[in-house]
mmCIF file of C-alpha atoms and ligand atoms in Angstrom:
data_model
loop_
_atom_site.group_PDB
_atom_site.id
_atom_site.type_symbol
_atom_site.label_atom_id
_atom_site.label_comp_id
_atom_site.label_asym_id
_atom_site.label_seq_id
_atom_site.Cartn_x
_atom_site.Cartn_y
_atom_site.Cartn_z
ATOM 1 C CA MET A 25 139.934 85.910 75.809
ATOM 2 C CA ALA A 26 138.660 88.181 73.201
ATOM 3 C CA GLU A 27 136.590 85.823 70.816
ATOM 4 C CA GLU A 28 133.840 84.941 73.339
ATOM 5 C CA LEU A 29 133.893 88.516 74.279
ATOM 6 C CA GLU A 30 132.584 89.095 70.484
ATOM 7 C CA TYR A 31 130.245 86.709 71.211
ATOM 8 C CA GLY A 32 126.639 88.711 69.713
ATOM 9 C CA PRO A 33 123.117 88.652 72.659
ATOM 10 C CA ASP A 34 121.726 85.804 70.686
ATOM 11 C CA GLN A 35 124.132 83.742 71.667
ATOM 12 C CA ASP A 36 124.313 84.252 75.347
ATOM 13 C CA ILE A 37 122.031 82.352 77.897
ATOM 14 C CA PRO A 38 118.452 83.620 77.680
ATOM 15 C CA TYR A 39 117.254 86.749 79.600
ATOM 16 C CA ARG A 40 114.592 89.222 78.492
ATOM 17 C CA SER A 41 115.457 93.173 79.692
ATOM 18 C CA MET A 42 112.444 95.899 80.916
ATOM 19 C CA PRO A 43 113.117 99.213 81.317
ATOM 20 C CA TYR A 44 112.490 100.599 84.488
ATOM 21 C CA GLY A 45 113.020 104.273 85.466
ATOM 22 C CA ASN A 46 115.553 105.385 85.146
ATOM 23 C CA VAL A 47 117.263 101.973 85.265
ATOM 24 C CA THR A 48 117.075 98.323 83.626
ATOM 25 C CA LEU A 49 115.680 94.926 85.377
ATOM 26 C CA GLU A 50 117.232 92.048 83.585
ATOM 27 C CA GLY A 51 116.626 88.992 83.671
ATOM 28 C CA PHE A 52 114.783 84.685 83.630
ATOM 29 C CA SER A 53 113.577 83.072 86.026
ATOM 30 C CA ARG A 54 112.147 79.204 86.218
ATOM 31 C CA ALA A 55 111.673 77.016 88.897
ATOM 32 C CA ALA A 56 114.051 74.391 88.679
ATOM 33 C CA MET A 57 115.510 75.483 85.037
ATOM 34 C CA GLN A 58 117.673 78.300 86.127
ATOM 35 C CA THR A 59 117.068 81.809 87.847
ATOM 36 C CA TYR A 60 119.731 84.948 87.450
ATOM 37 C CA TRP A 61 119.069 88.685 88.094
ATOM 38 C CA ARG A 62 120.846 92.113 87.096
ATOM 39 C CA ILE A 63 120.306 95.542 87.531
ATOM 40 C CA PRO A 64 123.175 97.282 85.392
ATOM 41 C CA GLU A 65 122.763 100.049 86.693
ATOM 42 C CA TYR A 66 122.164 99.892 90.122
ATOM 43 C CA ARG A 67 125.288 97.028 89.755
ATOM 44 C CA ILE A 68 124.480 94.401 91.485
ATOM 45 C CA GLY A 69 122.475 90.996 91.026
ATOM 46 C CA PHE A 70 120.150 88.670 92.331
ATOM 47 C CA ASP A 71 120.485 85.005 92.528
ATOM 48 C CA LEU A 72 123.041 83.383 89.383
ATOM 49 C CA GLY A 73 121.580 80.130 88.528
ATOM 50 C CA ALA A 74 123.022 80.810 85.139
ATOM 51 C CA GLN A 75 124.769 83.952 83.906
ATOM 52 C CA PRO A 76 125.044 85.850 80.658
ATOM 53 C CA TRP A 77 128.008 86.372 79.685
ATOM 54 C CA CYS A 78 127.715 90.491 79.256
ATOM 55 C CA PHE A 79 126.024 89.838 83.673
ATOM 56 C CA MET A 80 129.615 89.447 84.247
ATOM 57 C CA GLY A 81 130.268 92.881 83.987
ATOM 58 C CA THR A 82 128.400 93.378 87.328
ATOM 59 C CA PRO A 83 130.544 93.067 90.828
ATOM 60 C CA ILE A 84 128.561 92.808 93.486
ATOM 61 C CA TRP A 85 125.361 89.325 94.088
ATOM 62 C CA CYS A 86 123.357 88.502 96.336
ATOM 63 C CA LEU A 87 121.752 84.628 96.280
ATOM 64 C CA SER A 88 118.827 83.741 98.221
ATOM 65 C CA HIS A 89 120.013 80.023 98.604
ATOM 66 C CA THR A 90 121.671 76.978 97.484
ATOM 67 C CA HIS A 91 119.775 75.167 95.563
ATOM 68 C CA LEU A 92 121.133 74.722 92.436
ATOM 69 C CA ASP A 93 118.743 76.887 90.152
ATOM 70 C CA HIS A 94 119.297 79.940 92.000
ATOM 71 C CA CYS A 95 123.427 79.206 92.589
ATOM 72 C CA ALA A 96 125.103 76.578 89.325
ATOM 73 C CA ALA A 97 127.300 79.353 87.597
ATOM 74 C CA LEU A 98 129.203 81.145 90.333
ATOM 75 C CA PRO A 99 131.729 79.195 90.242
ATOM 76 C CA ALA A 100 131.935 80.197 86.536
ATOM 77 C CA TYR A 101 131.214 83.283 86.846
ATOM 78 C CA LEU A 102 134.464 83.915 89.404
ATOM 79 C CA ALA A 103 136.508 82.162 86.657
ATOM 80 C CA ARG A 104 135.771 84.567 83.872
ATOM 81 C CA ARG A 105 135.554 87.019 86.115
ATOM 82 C CA ARG A 106 139.334 86.175 86.651
ATOM 83 C CA MET A 107 140.117 85.195 83.809
ATOM 84 C CA MET A 108 139.106 88.444 82.222
ATOM 85 C CA LYS A 109 140.989 90.405 84.796
ATOM 86 C CA MET A 110 138.332 91.673 86.726
ATOM 87 C CA PRO A 111 138.385 93.288 90.551
ATOM 88 C CA PRO A 112 137.180 89.910 92.893
ATOM 89 C CA PRO A 113 133.602 90.393 92.900
ATOM 90 C CA THR A 114 131.501 90.348 96.447
ATOM 91 C CA VAL A 115 128.501 87.809 96.984
ATOM 92 C CA PHE A 116 126.886 87.892 99.735
ATOM 93 C CA LEU A 117 124.496 84.630 100.765
ATOM 94 C CA PRO A 118 122.441 83.139 103.306
ATOM 95 C CA GLU A 119 125.066 82.696 106.397
ATOM 96 C CA PRO A 120 125.010 78.954 106.781
ATOM 97 C CA SER A 121 125.717 77.825 104.158
ATOM 98 C CA VAL A 122 129.376 80.265 103.483
ATOM 99 C CA GLU A 123 131.259 77.200 105.380
ATOM 100 C CA LEU A 124 129.856 74.801 102.246
ATOM 101 C CA VAL A 125 130.245 77.281 99.917
ATOM 102 C CA GLN A 126 133.795 77.418 100.410
ATOM 103 C CA ARG A 127 134.314 73.701 100.447
ATOM 104 C CA MET A 128 132.838 73.415 96.692
ATOM 105 C CA LEU A 129 134.727 76.743 95.785
ATOM 106 C CA ARG A 130 137.925 75.527 96.805
ATOM 107 C CA MET A 131 136.617 71.983 94.886
ATOM 108 C CA TRP A 132 136.031 74.408 91.588
ATOM 109 C CA SER A 133 139.136 75.291 92.334
ATOM 110 C CA ARG A 134 141.491 72.414 92.113
ATOM 111 C CA LEU A 135 139.179 70.449 89.225
ATOM 112 C CA ASP A 136 139.588 74.254 87.207
ATOM 113 C CA SER A 137 143.481 74.521 88.108
ATOM 114 C CA GLY A 138 143.136 77.961 89.082
ATOM 115 C CA GLY A 139 141.813 80.816 91.786
ATOM 116 C CA LEU A 140 138.336 82.073 92.050
ATOM 117 C CA PRO A 141 139.149 85.295 94.277
ATOM 118 C CA CYS A 142 135.498 86.690 95.406
ATOM 119 C CA ASP A 143 134.468 87.674 98.429
ATOM 120 C CA LEU A 144 132.050 85.683 99.772
ATOM 121 C CA GLN A 145 130.431 87.253 103.132
ATOM 122 C CA GLY A 146 127.201 84.932 104.523
ATOM 123 C CA VAL A 147 124.125 87.298 105.845
ATOM 124 C CA VAL A 148 121.742 86.848 108.060
ATOM 125 C CA PRO A 149 117.663 88.694 108.563
ATOM 126 C CA GLY A 150 118.449 92.058 109.954
ATOM 127 C CA ASP A 151 121.581 92.941 108.350
ATOM 128 C CA GLU A 152 122.458 96.285 106.958
ATOM 129 C CA ILE A 153 124.728 96.257 104.278
ATOM 130 C CA PRO A 154 125.968 100.068 102.816
ATOM 131 C CA LEU A 155 126.382 99.834 99.428
ATOM 132 C CA SER A 156 128.202 103.003 98.091
ATOM 133 C CA ARG A 157 126.647 105.967 99.468
ATOM 134 C CA GLU A 158 123.497 106.030 97.673
ATOM 135 C CA LEU A 159 122.908 102.211 97.944
ATOM 136 C CA VAL A 160 121.810 100.939 100.730
ATOM 137 C CA LEU A 161 121.238 96.394 101.133
ATOM 138 C CA THR A 162 119.198 94.762 103.556
ATOM 139 C CA VAL A 163 118.409 91.841 104.738
ATOM 140 C CA HIS A 164 115.427 89.862 105.668
ATOM 141 C CA GLU A 165 113.865 87.191 106.570
ATOM 142 C CA THR A 166 112.316 84.233 103.924
ATOM 143 C CA PHE A 167 111.227 80.995 104.662
ATOM 144 C CA HIS A 168 111.785 78.437 102.261
ATOM 145 C CA THR A 169 113.317 74.249 102.706
ATOM 146 C CA ILE A 170 116.492 75.244 103.222
ATOM 147 C CA PRO A 171 118.013 78.854 104.715
ATOM 148 C CA SER A 172 117.425 81.834 102.260
ATOM 149 C CA VAL A 173 116.798 85.263 102.987
ATOM 150 C CA GLY A 174 115.546 88.127 100.497
ATOM 151 C CA TYR A 175 117.177 91.361 100.204
ATOM 152 C CA VAL A 176 116.258 94.754 99.851
ATOM 153 C CA LEU A 177 117.647 97.735 98.011
ATOM 154 C CA TRP A 178 116.981 101.584 99.176
ATOM 155 C CA ASP A 179 118.041 104.788 97.742
ATOM 156 C CA ARG A 180 119.365 106.538 100.349
ATOM 157 C CA ARG A 181 120.084 110.596 99.842
ATOM 158 C CA ASN A 182 120.945 113.611 102.974
ATOM 159 C CA LYS A 183 117.860 116.118 103.221
ATOM 160 C CA LEU A 184 118.295 119.133 104.397
ATOM 161 C CA ARG A 185 116.347 118.881 107.626
ATOM 162 C CA ASP A 186 113.064 120.606 108.283
ATOM 163 C CA GLU A 187 113.897 123.368 110.286
ATOM 164 C CA TYR A 188 116.199 124.938 107.460
ATOM 165 C CA ILE A 189 114.457 124.682 104.903
ATOM 166 C CA GLY A 190 114.272 128.514 103.462
ATOM 167 C CA LEU A 191 117.688 129.704 105.655
ATOM 168 C CA PRO A 192 119.787 131.261 103.580
ATOM 169 C CA GLN A 193 122.315 129.844 101.605
ATOM 170 C CA ASP A 194 125.600 130.648 103.006
ATOM 171 C CA GLN A 195 123.742 130.647 106.791
ATOM 172 C CA ILE A 196 123.480 127.929 105.168
ATOM 173 C CA ARG A 197 127.565 126.631 105.348
ATOM 174 C CA ASP A 198 128.121 129.026 108.689
ATOM 175 C CA LEU A 199 125.880 125.910 110.405
ATOM 176 C CA ARG A 200 127.382 123.672 108.846
ATOM 177 C CA LEU A 201 131.199 124.899 109.007
ATOM 178 C CA SER A 202 129.837 124.793 112.829
ATOM 179 C CA GLY A 203 129.882 121.404 113.059
ATOM 180 C CA VAL A 204 125.852 121.600 113.604
ATOM 181 C CA GLU A 205 123.746 117.455 112.027
ATOM 182 C CA ILE A 206 122.175 120.318 109.197
ATOM 183 C CA THR A 207 120.873 117.341 106.605
ATOM 184 C CA ARG A 208 118.638 114.036 107.830
ATOM 185 C CA GLU A 209 119.811 111.290 105.901
ATOM 186 C CA VAL A 210 116.384 110.015 103.710
ATOM 187 C CA ARG A 211 115.352 106.146 102.210
ATOM 188 C CA LYS A 212 113.131 104.739 99.731
ATOM 189 C CA PRO A 213 113.509 101.136 99.004
ATOM 190 C CA VAL A 214 113.794 100.477 95.515
ATOM 191 C CA VAL A 215 114.516 97.641 94.780
ATOM 192 C CA ALA A 216 113.300 94.122 96.822
ATOM 193 C CA TYR A 217 114.204 90.735 96.159
ATOM 194 C CA LEU A 218 112.218 88.077 97.718
ATOM 195 C CA GLY A 219 113.901 85.208 96.182
ATOM 196 C CA ASP A 220 111.856 81.194 97.270
ATOM 197 C CA SER A 221 109.116 81.618 100.121
ATOM 198 C CA ARG A 222 106.034 80.726 101.125
ATOM 199 C CA PRO A 223 103.937 84.231 101.439
ATOM 200 C CA GLU A 224 105.014 85.369 105.521
ATOM 201 C CA GLY A 225 108.493 85.814 103.145
ATOM 202 C CA LEU A 226 105.442 89.394 102.095
ATOM 203 C CA ASP A 227 103.750 89.500 105.137
ATOM 204 C CA GLU A 228 106.731 89.161 108.050
ATOM 205 C CA ASN A 229 108.093 92.179 105.378
ATOM 206 C CA PRO A 230 106.314 94.520 104.619
ATOM 207 C CA ILE A 231 108.977 96.584 103.598
ATOM 208 C CA MET A 232 108.653 94.052 99.984
ATOM 209 C CA TYR A 233 105.143 95.454 99.469
ATOM 210 C CA ASP A 234 106.458 99.146 99.922
ATOM 211 C CA ALA A 235 109.277 98.433 97.075
ATOM 212 C CA GLU A 236 108.919 99.979 94.031
ATOM 213 C CA LEU A 237 110.522 97.710 92.638
ATOM 214 C CA LEU A 238 109.497 94.013 93.721
ATOM 215 C CA ILE A 239 110.495 90.562 92.104
ATOM 216 C CA MET A 240 108.661 88.067 93.562
ATOM 217 C CA GLU A 241 108.348 84.168 93.016
ATOM 218 C CA THR A 242 104.704 82.666 91.589
ATOM 219 C CA THR A 243 105.735 78.727 90.844
ATOM 220 C CA PHE A 244 102.402 77.831 91.041
ATOM 221 C CA VAL A 245 99.993 79.487 88.990
ATOM 222 C CA SER A 246 96.916 76.302 87.924
ATOM 223 C CA PRO A 247 93.792 76.184 89.903
ATOM 224 C CA PHE A 248 94.915 72.005 90.178
ATOM 225 C CA HIS A 249 98.504 72.598 92.554
ATOM 226 C CA ARG A 250 97.289 72.488 95.971
ATOM 227 C CA VAL A 251 98.071 75.918 97.812
ATOM 228 C CA GLU A 252 98.575 73.190 101.700
ATOM 229 C CA LYS A 253 101.312 71.796 98.964
ATOM 230 C CA ILE A 254 102.875 74.549 97.179
ATOM 231 C CA HIS A 255 103.492 76.215 100.830
ATOM 232 C CA LYS A 256 104.711 73.311 102.223
ATOM 233 C CA HIS A 257 107.455 73.234 99.906
ATOM 234 C CA GLY A 258 108.068 77.033 100.432
ATOM 235 C CA HIS A 259 106.724 78.511 97.402
ATOM 236 C CA ILE A 260 103.951 80.671 96.423
ATOM 237 C CA HIS A 261 100.417 79.759 94.431
ATOM 238 C CA LEU A 262 99.354 82.963 92.643
ATOM 239 C CA ASP A 263 95.805 82.836 95.067
ATOM 240 C CA ASP A 264 98.390 84.150 97.370
ATOM 241 C CA VAL A 265 99.470 86.770 95.288
ATOM 242 C CA VAL A 266 95.065 87.738 94.502
ATOM 243 C CA GLN A 267 94.429 86.889 98.458
ATOM 244 C CA ARG A 268 97.023 89.774 98.951
ATOM 245 C CA GLN A 269 96.320 91.922 96.511
ATOM 246 C CA ASP A 270 95.368 95.266 98.308
ATOM 247 C CA ARG A 271 98.117 94.969 99.805
ATOM 248 C CA PHE A 272 100.949 95.014 97.461
ATOM 249 C CA HIS A 273 101.708 99.437 96.589
ATOM 250 C CA ASN A 274 105.100 98.902 94.193
ATOM 251 C CA ARG A 275 104.931 100.881 90.921
ATOM 252 C CA ARG A 276 105.892 97.230 89.598
ATOM 253 C CA ILE A 277 105.341 93.480 90.588
ATOM 254 C CA ILE A 278 107.568 90.860 88.743
ATOM 255 C CA ALA A 279 106.019 87.479 88.798
ATOM 256 C CA SER A 280 108.307 84.910 87.956
ATOM 257 C CA HIS A 281 110.055 81.722 88.717
ATOM 258 C CA PHE A 282 107.041 79.925 87.295
ATOM 259 C CA THR A 283 106.767 75.888 87.514
ATOM 260 C CA LEU A 284 107.341 73.868 84.326
ATOM 261 C CA ARG A 285 104.291 72.128 85.221
ATOM 262 C CA SER A 286 102.694 74.630 83.107
ATOM 263 C CA THR A 287 103.032 75.840 79.808
ATOM 264 C CA CYS A 288 103.877 80.226 78.734
ATOM 265 C CA HIS A 289 100.670 80.395 77.522
ATOM 266 C CA GLU A 290 99.086 78.401 81.061
ATOM 267 C CA ILE A 291 100.733 80.747 82.414
ATOM 268 C CA GLU A 292 100.069 83.961 81.173
ATOM 269 C CA ARG A 293 95.514 82.381 80.806
ATOM 270 C CA CYS A 294 95.535 82.203 84.216
ATOM 271 C CA VAL A 295 96.492 85.300 85.677
ATOM 272 C CA ARG A 296 94.126 87.017 83.060
ATOM 273 C CA ARG A 297 91.906 84.909 84.926
ATOM 274 C CA ALA A 298 92.901 86.113 88.701
ATOM 275 C CA LEU A 299 94.452 89.633 87.827
ATOM 276 C CA PRO A 300 92.197 90.775 84.681
ATOM 277 C CA ASP A 301 93.612 94.395 85.092
ATOM 278 C CA LEU A 302 96.913 93.206 86.424
ATOM 279 C CA LEU A 303 96.606 94.764 89.321
ATOM 280 C CA GLY A 304 96.415 98.189 87.617
ATOM 281 C CA ASP A 305 98.891 96.867 84.998
ATOM 282 C CA ARG A 306 101.240 96.678 87.580
ATOM 283 C CA PHE A 307 101.719 92.805 87.743
ATOM 284 C CA VAL A 308 104.351 91.873 85.106
ATOM 285 C CA PRO A 309 104.309 87.838 84.278
ATOM 286 C CA TRP A 310 108.138 87.194 83.034
ATOM 287 C CA LEU A 311 107.941 85.088 80.698
HETATM 288 ZN ZN1 LIG B 30 114.581 76.973 95.871
#
Protein backbone atom coordinates (compact mmCIF):
# COMPACT_ATOMS: atom_id res chain seq x y z
CA MET A 1 0.00 0.00 0.00
CA ALA A 2 2.99 2.29 0.48
CA GLU A 3 2.91 3.05 -3.21
CA GLU A 4 -0.59 4.52 -3.10
CA LEU A 5 0.24 6.48 0.03
CA GLU A 6 2.93 8.32 -1.85
CA TYR A 7 0.44 9.71 -4.37
CA GLY A 8 0.40 13.48 -4.19
CA PRO A 9 -2.72 15.66 -4.27
CA ASP A 10 -2.21 16.31 -7.99
CA GLN A 11 -3.04 12.66 -8.63
CA ASP A 12 -5.98 12.56 -6.28
CA ILE A 13 -9.68 13.05 -7.02
CA PRO A 14 -10.28 16.81 -7.24
CA TYR A 15 -11.42 18.92 -4.34
CA ARG A 16 -11.17 22.49 -3.24
CA SER A 17 -10.10 23.76 0.20
CA MET A 18 -11.19 26.83 2.11
CA PRO A 19 -9.67 27.79 5.44
CA TYR A 20 -12.46 28.88 7.72
CA GLY A 21 -11.81 30.15 11.28
CA ASN A 22 -9.76 27.44 12.94
CA VAL A 23 -10.89 24.75 10.54
CA THR A 24 -10.81 23.86 6.85
CA LEU A 25 -13.65 22.98 4.53
CA GLU A 26 -12.62 20.58 1.77
CA GLY A 27 -14.81 19.17 -0.93
CA PHE A 28 -16.32 19.02 -4.36
CA SER A 29 -19.92 18.91 -5.51
CA ARG A 30 -21.60 18.87 -8.90
CA ALA A 31 -25.08 17.40 -9.39
CA ALA A 32 -25.19 13.94 -10.99
CA MET A 33 -21.39 13.82 -10.91
CA GLN A 34 -20.23 13.55 -7.29
CA THR A 35 -20.50 15.27 -3.92
CA TYR A 36 -18.12 14.94 -0.96
CA TRP A 37 -17.15 17.30 1.85
CA ARG A 38 -15.12 17.08 4.99
CA ILE A 39 -13.84 19.22 7.82
CA PRO A 40 -10.72 17.37 8.90
CA GLU A 41 -10.33 19.23 12.20
CA TYR A 42 -13.80 18.05 13.31
CA ARG A 43 -13.03 14.53 11.98
CA ILE A 44 -16.33 14.58 10.09
CA GLY A 45 -17.41 14.36 6.45
CA PHE A 46 -20.66 14.71 4.52
CA ASP A 47 -21.54 12.43 1.60
CA LEU A 48 -19.30 10.02 -0.26
CA GLY A 49 -20.00 10.47 -3.96
CA ALA A 50 -16.27 9.93 -4.43
CA GLN A 51 -13.40 9.73 -2.02
CA PRO A 52 -10.10 11.54 -2.45
CA TRP A 53 -7.42 9.24 -1.04
CA CYS A 54 -6.51 11.68 1.72
CA PHE A 55 -10.14 11.85 2.96
CA MET A 56 -9.77 8.27 4.19
CA GLY A 57 -8.47 9.42 7.57
CA THR A 58 -11.79 11.08 8.45
CA PRO A 59 -13.64 8.54 10.62
CA ILE A 60 -17.22 9.87 10.74
CA TRP A 61 -19.39 10.35 7.64
CA CYS A 62 -22.93 11.66 7.37
CA LEU A 63 -24.77 10.56 4.25
CA SER A 64 -27.67 12.78 3.22
CA HIS A 65 -29.31 10.24 0.88
CA THR A 66 -28.45 7.32 -1.34
CA HIS A 67 -28.38 8.82 -4.82
CA LEU A 68 -25.16 7.49 -6.31
CA ASP A 69 -23.52 10.89 -6.72
CA HIS A 70 -23.67 11.11 -2.89
CA CYS A 71 -22.71 7.61 -1.78
CA ALA A 72 -21.05 5.56 -4.54
CA ALA A 73 -17.65 5.62 -2.80
CA LEU A 74 -18.91 4.05 0.44
CA PRO A 75 -17.66 0.47 -0.23
CA ALA A 76 -14.28 1.72 -1.50
CA TYR A 77 -13.87 3.97 1.53
CA LEU A 78 -14.59 1.07 3.93
CA ALA A 79 -12.25 -1.27 2.04
CA ARG A 80 -9.44 1.30 2.08
CA ARG A 81 -9.72 1.81 5.82
CA ARG A 82 -9.67 -1.93 6.41
CA MET A 83 -6.65 -2.33 4.13
CA MET A 84 -4.83 0.46 5.95
CA LYS A 85 -5.69 -1.17 9.31
CA MET A 86 -7.69 1.85 10.47
CA PRO A 87 -10.55 1.34 12.95
CA PRO A 88 -14.01 0.85 11.39
CA PRO A 89 -15.60 4.24 10.71
CA THR A 90 -19.05 5.44 11.73
CA VAL A 91 -21.46 6.17 8.90
CA PHE A 92 -24.81 7.86 9.51
CA LEU A 93 -27.53 7.59 6.88
CA PRO A 94 -31.32 7.90 6.61
CA GLU A 95 -32.91 5.03 8.54
CA PRO A 96 -35.14 3.83 5.64
CA SER A 97 -32.01 3.18 3.53
CA VAL A 98 -30.03 1.16 6.08
CA GLU A 99 -31.21 -2.33 5.18
CA LEU A 100 -30.54 -1.94 1.47
CA VAL A 101 -27.11 -0.41 2.11
CA GLN A 102 -26.25 -3.33 4.41
CA ARG A 103 -27.25 -5.76 1.66
CA MET A 104 -25.23 -3.81 -0.90
CA LEU A 105 -22.18 -3.90 1.40
CA ARG A 106 -22.55 -7.66 1.91
CA MET A 107 -22.55 -8.09 -1.89
CA TRP A 108 -19.50 -5.88 -2.32
CA SER A 109 -17.76 -7.72 0.48
CA ARG A 110 -18.23 -11.00 -1.43
CA LEU A 111 -17.24 -9.45 -4.77
CA ASP A 112 -14.14 -7.91 -3.21
CA SER A 113 -13.51 -10.99 -1.00
CA GLY A 114 -12.78 -8.85 2.02
CA GLY A 115 -14.68 -7.40 4.96
CA LEU A 116 -16.14 -3.90 4.91
CA PRO A 117 -16.27 -3.17 8.64
CA CYS A 118 -18.21 -0.10 9.70
CA ASP A 119 -20.67 1.11 12.27
CA LEU A 120 -23.66 1.92 10.07
CA GLN A 121 -26.22 3.97 11.99
CA GLY A 122 -29.67 4.83 10.69
CA VAL A 123 -30.85 8.31 11.66
CA VAL A 124 -34.19 10.12 11.60
CA PRO A 125 -35.02 13.82 11.89
CA GLY A 126 -34.91 14.87 15.53
CA ASP A 127 -32.00 12.59 16.44
CA GLU A 128 -29.26 14.09 18.54
CA ILE A 129 -25.92 12.28 18.54
CA PRO A 130 -23.04 13.20 20.85
CA LEU A 131 -19.79 12.78 18.88
CA SER A 132 -17.36 13.97 21.54
CA ARG A 133 -17.29 16.15 24.63
CA GLU A 134 -17.33 19.24 22.40
CA LEU A 135 -19.38 18.16 19.37
CA VAL A 136 -23.00 17.10 18.92
CA LEU A 137 -24.72 16.18 15.66
CA THR A 138 -28.44 16.76 15.04
CA VAL A 139 -30.48 15.32 12.18
CA HIS A 140 -33.04 17.33 10.18
CA GLU A 141 -35.84 16.67 7.72
CA THR A 142 -35.10 17.56 4.12
CA PHE A 143 -37.28 17.30 1.01
CA HIS A 144 -35.89 15.30 -1.90
CA THR A 145 -37.19 12.47 -4.10
CA ILE A 146 -35.95 9.61 -1.88
CA PRO A 147 -35.43 9.40 1.93
CA SER A 148 -33.02 12.19 2.83
CA VAL A 149 -31.79 14.14 5.84
CA GLY A 150 -29.66 17.18 6.64
CA TYR A 151 -27.25 17.58 9.54
CA VAL A 152 -26.18 20.30 11.95
CA LEU A 153 -22.93 20.08 13.89
CA TRP A 154 -22.89 21.90 17.23
CA ASP A 155 -20.02 23.03 19.39
CA ARG A 156 -20.96 22.66 23.05
CA ARG A 157 -19.18 24.15 26.05
CA ASN A 158 -19.90 24.20 29.74
CA LYS A 159 -20.15 27.78 30.95
CA LEU A 160 -20.34 28.96 34.55
CA ARG A 161 -23.96 29.81 35.43
CA ASP A 162 -24.62 33.55 35.64
CA GLU A 163 -25.31 33.48 39.38
CA TYR A 164 -21.77 32.18 40.09
CA ILE A 165 -19.88 34.58 37.84
CA GLY A 166 -17.51 36.74 39.90
CA LEU A 167 -17.36 34.36 42.90
CA PRO A 168 -13.86 33.59 44.19
CA GLN A 169 -12.31 30.38 42.80
CA ASP A 170 -12.30 28.55 46.16
CA GLN A 171 -16.04 29.17 46.65
CA ILE A 172 -16.76 27.89 43.16
CA ARG A 173 -14.67 24.81 43.90
CA ASP A 174 -16.52 24.20 47.18
CA LEU A 175 -19.89 24.55 45.48
CA ARG A 176 -18.82 22.07 42.78
CA LEU A 177 -17.53 19.60 45.35
CA SER A 178 -20.79 19.86 47.31
CA GLY A 179 -22.61 18.68 44.19
CA VAL A 180 -24.12 21.99 43.04
CA GLU A 181 -24.55 22.24 39.26
CA ILE A 182 -22.46 25.34 38.69
CA THR A 183 -22.27 25.16 34.88
CA ARG A 184 -24.75 25.10 32.02
CA GLU A 185 -24.25 23.82 28.50
CA VAL A 186 -24.00 26.44 25.77
CA ARG A 187 -24.33 25.28 22.17
CA LYS A 188 -23.37 26.97 18.94
CA PRO A 189 -24.33 25.60 15.48
CA VAL A 190 -21.00 25.54 13.64
CA VAL A 191 -21.84 23.68 10.44
CA ALA A 192 -25.14 22.92 8.68
CA TYR A 193 -25.24 20.49 5.78
CA LEU A 194 -28.44 20.54 3.74
CA GLY A 195 -27.71 17.78 1.22
CA ASP A 196 -30.21 17.69 -1.66
CA SER A 197 -33.52 19.37 -0.88
CA ARG A 198 -36.26 21.72 -1.94
CA PRO A 199 -36.05 25.10 -0.14
CA GLU A 200 -38.33 23.75 2.61
CA GLY A 201 -35.23 21.95 3.90
CA LEU A 202 -34.01 25.38 4.98
CA ASP A 203 -37.37 26.92 5.90
CA GLU A 204 -38.45 24.02 8.10
CA ASN A 205 -35.06 23.95 9.84
CA PRO A 206 -34.36 27.63 10.53
CA ILE A 207 -31.26 26.62 12.48
CA MET A 208 -29.66 26.11 9.06
CA TYR A 209 -29.91 29.87 8.52
CA ASP A 210 -28.07 30.47 11.80
CA ALA A 211 -25.19 27.98 11.56
CA GLU A 212 -21.83 29.69 11.14
CA LEU A 213 -21.10 27.69 8.00
CA LEU A 214 -23.95 26.53 5.75
CA ILE A 215 -23.23 24.07 2.97
CA MET A 216 -26.26 24.04 0.70
CA GLU A 217 -27.24 22.96 -2.75
CA THR A 218 -28.16 25.53 -5.40
CA THR A 219 -28.50 23.05 -8.21
CA PHE A 220 -30.00 25.44 -10.75
CA VAL A 221 -29.07 29.05 -11.46
CA SER A 222 -30.22 29.83 -15.00
CA PRO A 223 -33.44 31.80 -15.63
CA PHE A 224 -34.16 29.22 -18.34
CA HIS A 225 -34.55 26.43 -15.76
CA ARG A 226 -38.09 26.41 -14.42
CA VAL A 227 -38.43 26.70 -10.66
CA GLU A 228 -41.58 24.51 -10.32
CA LYS A 229 -39.90 21.63 -12.11
CA ILE A 230 -36.77 22.05 -9.99
CA HIS A 231 -38.81 21.89 -6.78
CA LYS A 232 -40.61 18.80 -8.05
CA HIS A 233 -37.23 17.10 -8.39
CA GLY A 234 -36.27 18.10 -4.85
CA HIS A 235 -33.80 20.86 -5.65
CA ILE A 236 -33.17 24.59 -5.13
CA HIS A 237 -32.88 27.39 -7.68
CA LEU A 238 -30.80 30.51 -7.16
CA ASP A 239 -34.09 32.48 -7.21
CA ASP A 240 -35.05 30.66 -3.98
CA VAL A 241 -31.88 32.04 -2.38
CA VAL A 242 -32.62 35.56 -3.65
CA GLN A 243 -36.15 35.38 -2.19
CA ARG A 244 -34.75 34.37 1.19
CA GLN A 245 -31.63 36.53 1.20
CA ASP A 246 -32.52 38.33 4.44
CA ARG A 247 -32.89 35.07 6.30
CA PHE A 248 -29.29 33.91 5.96
CA HIS A 249 -27.40 34.84 9.13
CA ASN A 250 -24.51 32.50 8.35
CA ARG A 251 -20.94 33.72 8.25
CA ARG A 252 -20.39 31.68 5.09
CA ILE A 253 -22.91 30.15 2.72
CA ILE A 254 -21.40 27.56 0.43
CA ALA A 255 -23.49 27.22 -2.73
CA SER A 256 -22.85 23.91 -4.43
CA HIS A 257 -24.17 20.90 -6.35
CA PHE A 258 -24.55 22.98 -9.51
CA THR A 259 -26.02 21.25 -12.54
CA LEU A 260 -23.70 20.18 -15.34
CA ARG A 261 -26.20 21.83 -17.70
CA SER A 262 -24.58 25.18 -16.84
CA THR A 263 -20.90 25.92 -17.34
CA CYS A 264 -18.80 27.35 -14.50
CA HIS A 265 -18.71 30.65 -16.37
CA GLU A 266 -22.53 30.74 -16.69
CA ILE A 267 -22.96 29.87 -13.03
CA GLU A 268 -20.65 32.68 -11.95
CA ARG A 269 -22.44 35.14 -14.23
CA CYS A 270 -25.93 34.17 -12.97
CA VAL A 271 -24.80 34.36 -9.33
CA ARG A 272 -23.20 37.79 -9.84
CA ARG A 273 -26.35 39.07 -11.52
CA ALA A 274 -28.72 37.72 -8.85
CA LEU A 275 -26.58 38.57 -5.81
CA PRO A 276 -24.22 41.38 -6.86
CA ASP A 277 -22.49 41.71 -3.47
CA LEU A 278 -22.66 37.96 -2.79
CA LEU A 279 -24.64 38.66 0.41
CA GLY A 280 -21.84 40.78 1.78
CA ASP A 281 -19.22 38.39 0.38
CA ARG A 282 -20.62 35.55 2.48
CA PHE A 283 -22.09 33.61 -0.46
CA VAL A 284 -19.43 31.35 -1.99
CA PRO A 285 -20.23 29.49 -5.22
CA TRP A 286 -18.11 26.34 -4.86
CA LEU A 287 -16.69 25.83 -8.33
ZN1 LIG B 1 -30.01 13.57 -4.98
